[in-house]
Amino acid sequence: AVALGNRKALKGFVGEVPQFLKAGDIIHVLNLGGVAGICTSANLKEVGRPLQAKVIGAILNKDAKPINIKQYKLFEPRKNLESSSPLIIVSGTCMNVGKTSVACEIIKHMSRAGLKISAAKLAGVAAMKDTENMKDYGAKQAVTFVDAGYTSTVKNNGTAVFTAKGAIDYLSAEQPNYIVIEFGDGIFGEYGVMDILKDKEIQKNTAVHIGCAHDPVGAWKLFDVCKEIGAPLDIISGPVTDNSVGADFIAKNLNIPAFNALVNGEELFNCVLKYAAQNKGSNYRPDRLHGNRTRANPLKSPVR
């Protein structure tokens, strides 16, 4: 079973929903999540040619009508954000720059510290892998735009912002200490990331913004653009921090911390909590953990 959707991936397939479709037509599987359409371009070096699939027909409900994921959504897009839950946002220059690893590492350390964390992936193409990872690492809830009835946020006609606000309000009902948000693709992609980051209501709720990049030039441009749109970066991560070359460049030229999530996860966590307390106030109370474990206040740990 597949669902029709659009995709524009720099290191993957580009495809779109066909205008007409009938049994016997050949379409392409555009991602590992089962989003399908007509492939119009492919990064052959990265992913080869797309898998072809012959259309058998539509999946019907008990009334013999085709089903659609919009019939199973958890929340509605919202024009205005009602939530005041602090947001920890992870964005990047492109796909495959470590955004999910950063988000999961933060979730892991926060949940171990007794914090109640919810999570969301609010731009990209439908796949359950990332949100399932977030739950494996300790998120109490994790949703995506799929839960609002969309297979991707490509060609979203401005709805990506409303979908993001709907997801945040939905997750806030459980009163998490923080909501960790990952954006698929990069800020210059066609998935609506820039529009979401520019939104004033989301900016107001942002406690920490972490940017991921492959290299120093990407990190510098990401830093400048996010500052310009009113969503400044607090921390840099991703492959640019794989060793001291990139980390030293960031410290010298951008004057913000740089941490590799896979090597310095604890330090990244401490820095996130420190900045969250400075930027948005902190919901962290060592004497009010969501469990029986106790832990020294991580804000007292050294932060580079």
GROMACS .gro file of C-alpha atoms in nm:
model
  304
    1ALA     CA    1   0.000   0.000   0.000
    2VAL     CA    2   0.129   0.346  -0.091
    3ALA     CA    3  -0.003   0.701  -0.063
    4LEU     CA    4   0.031   0.959  -0.338
    5GLY     CA    5   0.249   1.260  -0.262
    6ASN     CA    6   0.507   1.509  -0.388
    7ARG     CA    7   0.880   1.504  -0.318
    8LYS     CA    8   1.174   1.731  -0.400
    9ALA     CA    9   1.484   1.583  -0.241
   10LEU     CA   10   1.833   1.702  -0.331
   11LYS     CA   11   1.983   1.363  -0.244
   12GLY     CA   12   1.686   1.153  -0.349
   13PHE     CA   13   1.394   1.156  -0.589
   14VAL     CA   14   1.187   1.439  -0.731
   15GLY     CA   15   0.830   1.340  -0.803
   16GLU     CA   16   0.472   1.459  -0.813
   17VAL     CA   17   0.118   1.334  -0.787
   18PRO     CA   18  -0.019   1.242  -1.132
   19GLN     CA   19  -0.323   1.433  -1.250
   20PHE     CA   20  -0.496   1.109  -1.355
   21LEU     CA   21  -0.443   0.751  -1.243
   22LYS     CA   22  -0.603   0.419  -1.334
   23ALA     CA   23  -0.545   0.050  -1.275
   24GLY     CA   24  -0.246  -0.072  -1.475
   25ASP     CA   25  -0.057   0.258  -1.471
   26ILE     CA   26   0.307   0.257  -1.360
   27ILE     CA   27   0.411   0.494  -1.081
   28HIS     CA   28   0.726   0.522  -0.868
   29VAL     CA   29   0.797   0.477  -0.499
   30LEU     CA   30   0.953   0.810  -0.402
   31ASN     CA   31   1.072   0.736  -0.046
   32LEU     CA   32   1.107   0.463   0.212
   33GLY     CA   33   0.783   0.570   0.379
   34GLY     CA   34   0.572   0.455   0.086
   35VAL     CA   35   0.495   0.789  -0.078
   36ALA     CA   36   0.444   0.736  -0.450
   37GLY     CA   37   0.400   0.944  -0.764
   38ILE     CA   38   0.562   1.007  -1.100
   39CYS     CA   39   0.939   1.050  -1.066
   40THR     CA   40   1.065   1.341  -1.273
   41SER     CA   41   1.428   1.348  -1.157
   42ALA     CA   42   1.660   1.128  -0.953
   43ASN     CA   43   1.996   1.163  -0.781
   44LEU     CA   44   2.139   0.848  -0.939
   45LYS     CA   45   2.462   0.862  -0.739
   46GLU     CA   46   2.278   0.859  -0.406
   47VAL     CA   47   1.968   0.646  -0.466
   48GLY     CA   48   1.978   0.502  -0.818
   49ARG     CA   49   1.656   0.473  -1.014
   50PRO     CA   50   1.316   0.464  -0.841
   51LEU     CA   51   1.125   0.145  -0.780
   52GLN     CA   52   0.837   0.105  -1.024
   53ALA     CA   53   0.495  -0.004  -0.905
   54LYS     CA   54   0.190  -0.108  -1.107
   55VAL     CA   55  -0.136   0.036  -0.983
   56ILE     CA   56  -0.387  -0.235  -0.891
   57GLY     CA   57  -0.652   0.001  -0.759
   58ALA     CA   58  -0.757   0.205  -0.460
   59ILE     CA   59  -0.806   0.079  -0.105
   60LEU     CA   60  -1.175   0.108  -0.020
   61ASN     CA   61  -1.362   0.152   0.307
   62LYS     CA   62  -1.670  -0.046   0.408
   63ASP     CA   63  -1.882   0.186   0.192
   64ALA     CA   64  -1.671   0.100  -0.114
   65LYS     CA   65  -1.520   0.450  -0.129
   66PRO     CA   66  -1.145   0.518  -0.160
   67ILE     CA   67  -0.981   0.596   0.172
   68ASN     CA   68  -0.754   0.896   0.231
   69ILE     CA   69  -0.516   0.963   0.519
   70LYS     CA   70  -0.708   1.284   0.592
   71GLN     CA   71  -0.983   1.058   0.727
   72TYR     CA   72  -0.748   0.941   1.004
   73LYS     CA   73  -0.581   1.262   1.116
   74LEU     CA   74  -0.511   1.335   1.482
   75PHE     CA   75  -0.527   1.714   1.466
   76GLU     CA   76  -0.638   2.001   1.246
   77PRO     CA   77  -0.410   2.274   1.109
   78ARG     CA   78  -0.450   2.596   1.306
   79LYS     CA   79  -0.413   2.955   1.194
   80ASN     CA   80  -0.323   3.080   1.541
   81LEU     CA   81  -0.102   2.914   1.801
   82GLU     CA   82  -0.255   2.880   2.146
   83SER     CA   83   0.027   2.681   2.305
   84SER     CA   84   0.288   2.838   2.528
   85SER     CA   85   0.503   2.522   2.548
   86PRO     CA   86   0.873   2.604   2.494
   87LEU     CA   87   1.011   2.470   2.166
   88ILE     CA   88   1.354   2.325   2.095
   89ILE     CA   89   1.394   2.351   1.718
   90VAL     CA   90   1.641   2.162   1.500
   91SER     CA   91   1.687   2.289   1.144
   92GLY     CA   92   1.957   2.245   0.884
   93THR     CA   93   2.112   2.335   0.552
   94CYS     CA   94   1.994   2.019   0.376
   95MET     CA   95   1.875   1.663   0.422
   96ASN     CA   96   2.116   1.417   0.587
   97VAL     CA   97   2.296   1.671   0.806
   98GLY     CA   98   2.228   1.500   1.138
   99LYS     CA   99   1.905   1.673   1.242
  100THR     CA  100   1.730   1.357   1.361
  101SER     CA  101   2.040   1.244   1.552
  102VAL     CA  102   2.055   1.580   1.730
  103ALA     CA  103   1.684   1.575   1.814
  104CYS     CA  104   1.699   1.218   1.945
  105GLU     CA  105   2.009   1.285   2.153
  106ILE     CA  106   1.841   1.583   2.319
  107ILE     CA  107   1.525   1.379   2.381
  108LYS     CA  108   1.730   1.096   2.532
  109HIS     CA  109   1.914   1.312   2.784
  110MET     CA  110   1.607   1.516   2.873
  111SER     CA  111   1.391   1.211   2.934
  112ARG     CA  112   1.667   1.053   3.145
  113ALA     CA  113   1.674   1.372   3.349
  114GLY     CA  114   1.304   1.326   3.423
  115LEU     CA  115   1.168   1.581   3.182
  116LYS     CA  116   0.847   1.512   2.994
  117ILE     CA  117   0.925   1.559   2.625
  118SER     CA  118   0.703   1.557   2.317
  119ALA     CA  119   0.838   1.569   1.964
  120ALA     CA  120   0.740   1.645   1.607
  121LYS     CA  121   0.875   1.637   1.254
  122LEU     CA  122   0.702   1.925   1.083
  123ALA     CA  123   0.840   1.934   0.729
  124GLY     CA  124   0.948   1.674   0.479
  125VAL     CA  125   0.802   1.363   0.316
  126ALA     CA  126   0.604   1.105   0.509
  127ALA     CA  127   0.800   0.831   0.684
  128MET     CA  128   0.754   0.692   1.032
  129LYS     CA  129   1.124   0.624   1.093
  130ASP     CA  130   1.216   0.956   1.251
  131THR     CA  131   0.918   0.990   1.486
  132GLU     CA  132   0.948   0.626   1.590
  133ASN     CA  133   1.314   0.696   1.675
  134MET     CA  134   1.205   0.996   1.881
  135LYS     CA  135   0.968   0.776   2.081
  136ASP     CA  136   1.237   0.510   2.123
  137TYR     CA  137   1.465   0.777   2.270
  138GLY     CA  138   1.204   0.887   2.523
  139ALA     CA  139   0.947   1.120   2.367
  140LYS     CA  140   0.604   1.067   2.523
  141GLN     CA  141   0.437   1.162   2.196
  142ALA     CA  142   0.566   1.223   1.845
  143VAL     CA  143   0.364   1.346   1.547
  144THR     CA  144   0.423   1.466   1.193
  145PHE     CA  145   0.230   1.644   0.919
  146VAL     CA  146   0.096   1.296   0.830
  147ASP     CA  147  -0.116   1.322   1.144
  148ALA     CA  148  -0.280   1.627   0.987
  149GLY     CA  149  -0.353   1.437   0.666
  150TYR     CA  150  -0.057   1.531   0.443
  151THR     CA  151   0.192   1.299   0.273
  152SER     CA  152   0.447   1.579   0.238
  153THR     CA  153   0.485   1.952   0.283
  154VAL     CA  154   0.598   2.009  -0.078
  155LYS     CA  155   0.361   2.237  -0.272
  156ASN     CA  156   0.186   2.306   0.059
  157ASN     CA  157   0.051   2.647  -0.050
  158GLY     CA  158   0.133   2.797   0.289
  159THR     CA  159  -0.036   2.523   0.493
  160ALA     CA  160   0.295   2.403   0.646
  161VAL     CA  161   0.279   2.684   0.903
  162PHE     CA  162  -0.079   2.602   0.999
  163THR     CA  163   0.003   2.231   1.021
  164ALA     CA  164   0.299   2.311   1.249
  165LYS     CA  165   0.077   2.514   1.481
  166GLY     CA  166  -0.182   2.238   1.489
  167ALA     CA  167   0.084   1.985   1.586
  168ILE     CA  168   0.225   2.207   1.860
  169ASP     CA  169  -0.119   2.274   2.010
  170TYR     CA  170  -0.201   1.902   1.994
  171LEU     CA  171   0.120   1.802   2.173
  172SER     CA  172   0.079   2.078   2.431
  173ALA     CA  173  -0.238   1.917   2.565
  174GLU     CA  174  -0.015   1.672   2.757
  175GLN     CA  175   0.177   1.963   2.913
  176PRO     CA  176   0.530   1.858   2.817
  177ASN     CA  177   0.827   2.044   2.960
  178TYR     CA  178   0.956   2.094   2.607
  179ILE     CA  179   0.854   2.007   2.252
  180VAL     CA  180   1.148   1.904   2.033
  181ILE     CA  181   1.085   1.987   1.666
  182GLU     CA  182   1.284   1.865   1.367
  183PHE     CA  183   1.240   2.007   1.019
  184GLY     CA  184   1.309   1.778   0.725
  185ASP     CA  185   1.521   1.903   0.435
  186GLY     CA  186   1.689   2.245   0.459
  187ILE     CA  187   1.573   2.599   0.517
  188PHE     CA  188   1.601   2.679   0.143
  189GLY     CA  189   1.415   2.367   0.031
  190GLU     CA  190   1.057   2.358  -0.093
  191TYR     CA  191   0.904   2.200   0.217
  192GLY     CA  192   0.793   2.517   0.396
  193VAL     CA  193   1.070   2.526   0.659
  194MET     CA  194   1.150   2.893   0.599
  195ASP     CA  195   0.785   2.992   0.632
  196ILE     CA  196   0.756   2.812   0.967
  197LEU     CA  197   1.077   2.964   1.102
  198LYS     CA  198   0.960   3.311   1.001
  199ASP     CA  199   0.631   3.282   1.189
  200LYS     CA  200   0.621   3.523   1.483
  201GLU     CA  201   0.410   3.300   1.709
  202ILE     CA  202   0.651   3.009   1.667
  203GLN     CA  203   0.949   3.240   1.716
  204LYS     CA  204   0.795   3.364   2.040
  205ASN     CA  205   0.775   3.009   2.178
  206THR     CA  206   1.123   2.904   2.064
  207ALA     CA  207   1.351   2.835   2.359
  208VAL     CA  208   1.652   2.700   2.168
  209HIS     CA  209   1.731   2.680   1.797
  210ILE     CA  210   1.997   2.431   1.684
  211GLY     CA  211   2.130   2.439   1.329
  212CYS     CA  212   2.297   2.149   1.150
  213ALA     CA  213   2.538   2.182   0.858
  214HIS     CA  214   2.789   1.977   0.660
  215ASP     CA  215   3.066   2.236   0.645
  216PRO     CA  216   3.178   2.576   0.779
  217VAL     CA  217   3.039   2.774   0.484
  218GLY     CA  218   2.698   2.609   0.527
  219ALA     CA  219   2.704   2.677   0.900
  220TRP     CA  220   2.791   3.043   0.842
  221LYS     CA  221   2.513   3.095   0.585
  222LEU     CA  222   2.260   2.914   0.803
  223PHE     CA  223   2.360   3.134   1.096
  224ASP     CA  224   2.321   3.455   0.891
  225VAL     CA  225   1.986   3.361   0.736
  226CYS     CA  226   1.828   3.248   1.063
  227LYS     CA  227   1.941   3.568   1.232
  228GLU     CA  228   1.798   3.775   0.947
  229ILE     CA  229   1.452   3.614   0.964
  230GLY     CA  230   1.424   3.649   1.342
  231ALA     CA  231   1.500   3.286   1.434
  232PRO     CA  232   1.867   3.310   1.543
  233LEU     CA  233   2.073   2.999   1.606
  234ASP     CA  234   2.192   2.924   1.958
  235ILE     CA  235   2.400   2.613   1.879
  236ILE     CA  236   2.557   2.446   1.574
  237SER     CA  237   2.578   2.070   1.526
  238GLY     CA  238   2.595   1.818   1.243
  239PRO     CA  239   2.894   1.688   1.040
  240VAL     CA  240   3.063   2.029   1.057
  241THR     CA  241   3.139   1.944   1.420
  242ASP     CA  242   3.290   1.601   1.349
  243ASN     CA  243   3.626   1.733   1.466
  244SER     CA  244   3.787   2.049   1.596
  245VAL     CA  245   3.828   2.214   1.253
  246GLY     CA  246   3.461   2.303   1.216
  247ALA     CA  247   3.397   2.357   1.587
  248ASP     CA  248   3.689   2.601   1.614
  249PHE     CA  249   3.572   2.788   1.302
  250ILE     CA  250   3.224   2.829   1.450
  251ALA     CA  251   3.355   2.945   1.786
  252LYS     CA  252   3.589   3.197   1.623
  253ASN     CA  253   3.361   3.336   1.351
  254LEU     CA  254   3.006   3.286   1.477
  255ASN     CA  255   3.070   3.305   1.851
  256ILE     CA  256   2.817   3.034   1.940
  257PRO     CA  257   2.876   2.683   2.081
  258ALA     CA  258   2.927   2.383   1.854
  259PHE     CA  259   2.867   2.026   1.968
  260ASN     CA  260   2.869   1.694   1.790
  261ALA     CA  261   2.556   1.516   1.914
  262LEU     CA  262   2.701   1.167   1.875
  263VAL     CA  263   3.025   1.244   2.063
  264ASN     CA  264   2.928   1.525   2.301
  265GLY     CA  265   2.562   1.451   2.369
  266GLU     CA  266   2.581   1.531   2.739
  267GLU     CA  267   2.746   1.867   2.674
  268LEU     CA  268   2.488   1.947   2.406
  269PHE     CA  269   2.210   1.866   2.653
  270ASN     CA  270   2.360   2.088   2.923
  271CYS     CA  271   2.397   2.376   2.680
  272VAL     CA  272   2.038   2.336   2.555
  273LEU     CA  273   1.903   2.353   2.911
  274LYS     CA  274   2.117   2.656   2.989
  275TYR     CA  275   1.996   2.845   2.683
  276ALA     CA  276   1.637   2.736   2.737
  277ALA     CA  277   1.648   2.888   3.085
  278GLN     CA  278   1.797   3.210   2.949
  279ASN     CA  279   1.572   3.247   2.646
  280LYS     CA  280   1.237   3.118   2.762
  281GLY     CA  281   1.256   3.034   3.129
  282SER     CA  282   1.298   2.676   3.238
  283ASN     CA  283   1.040   2.411   3.323
  284TYR     CA  284   1.320   2.200   3.468
  285ARG     CA  285   1.292   2.140   3.843
  286PRO     CA  286   1.527   1.877   3.990
  287ASP     CA  287   1.288   1.823   4.281
  288ARG     CA  288   0.988   1.763   4.049
  289LEU     CA  289   1.105   1.492   3.814
  290HIS     CA  290   0.852   1.278   3.625
  291GLY     CA  291   0.961   0.962   3.803
  292ASN     CA  292   1.144   0.843   4.110
  293ARG     CA  293   1.497   0.906   3.987
  294THR     CA  294   1.699   1.199   4.112
  295ARG     CA  295   1.982   1.375   3.941
  296ALA     CA  296   2.212   1.668   4.005
  297ASN     CA  297   2.105   1.984   3.828
  298PRO     CA  298   2.274   1.958   3.486
  299LEU     CA  299   2.300   2.337   3.466
  300LYS     CA  300   2.589   2.310   3.710
  301SER     CA  301   2.786   2.097   3.466
  302PRO     CA  302   3.054   2.275   3.262
  303VAL     CA  303   2.937   2.420   2.931
  304ARG     CA  304   3.186   2.500   2.656
   0.00000   0.00000   0.00000
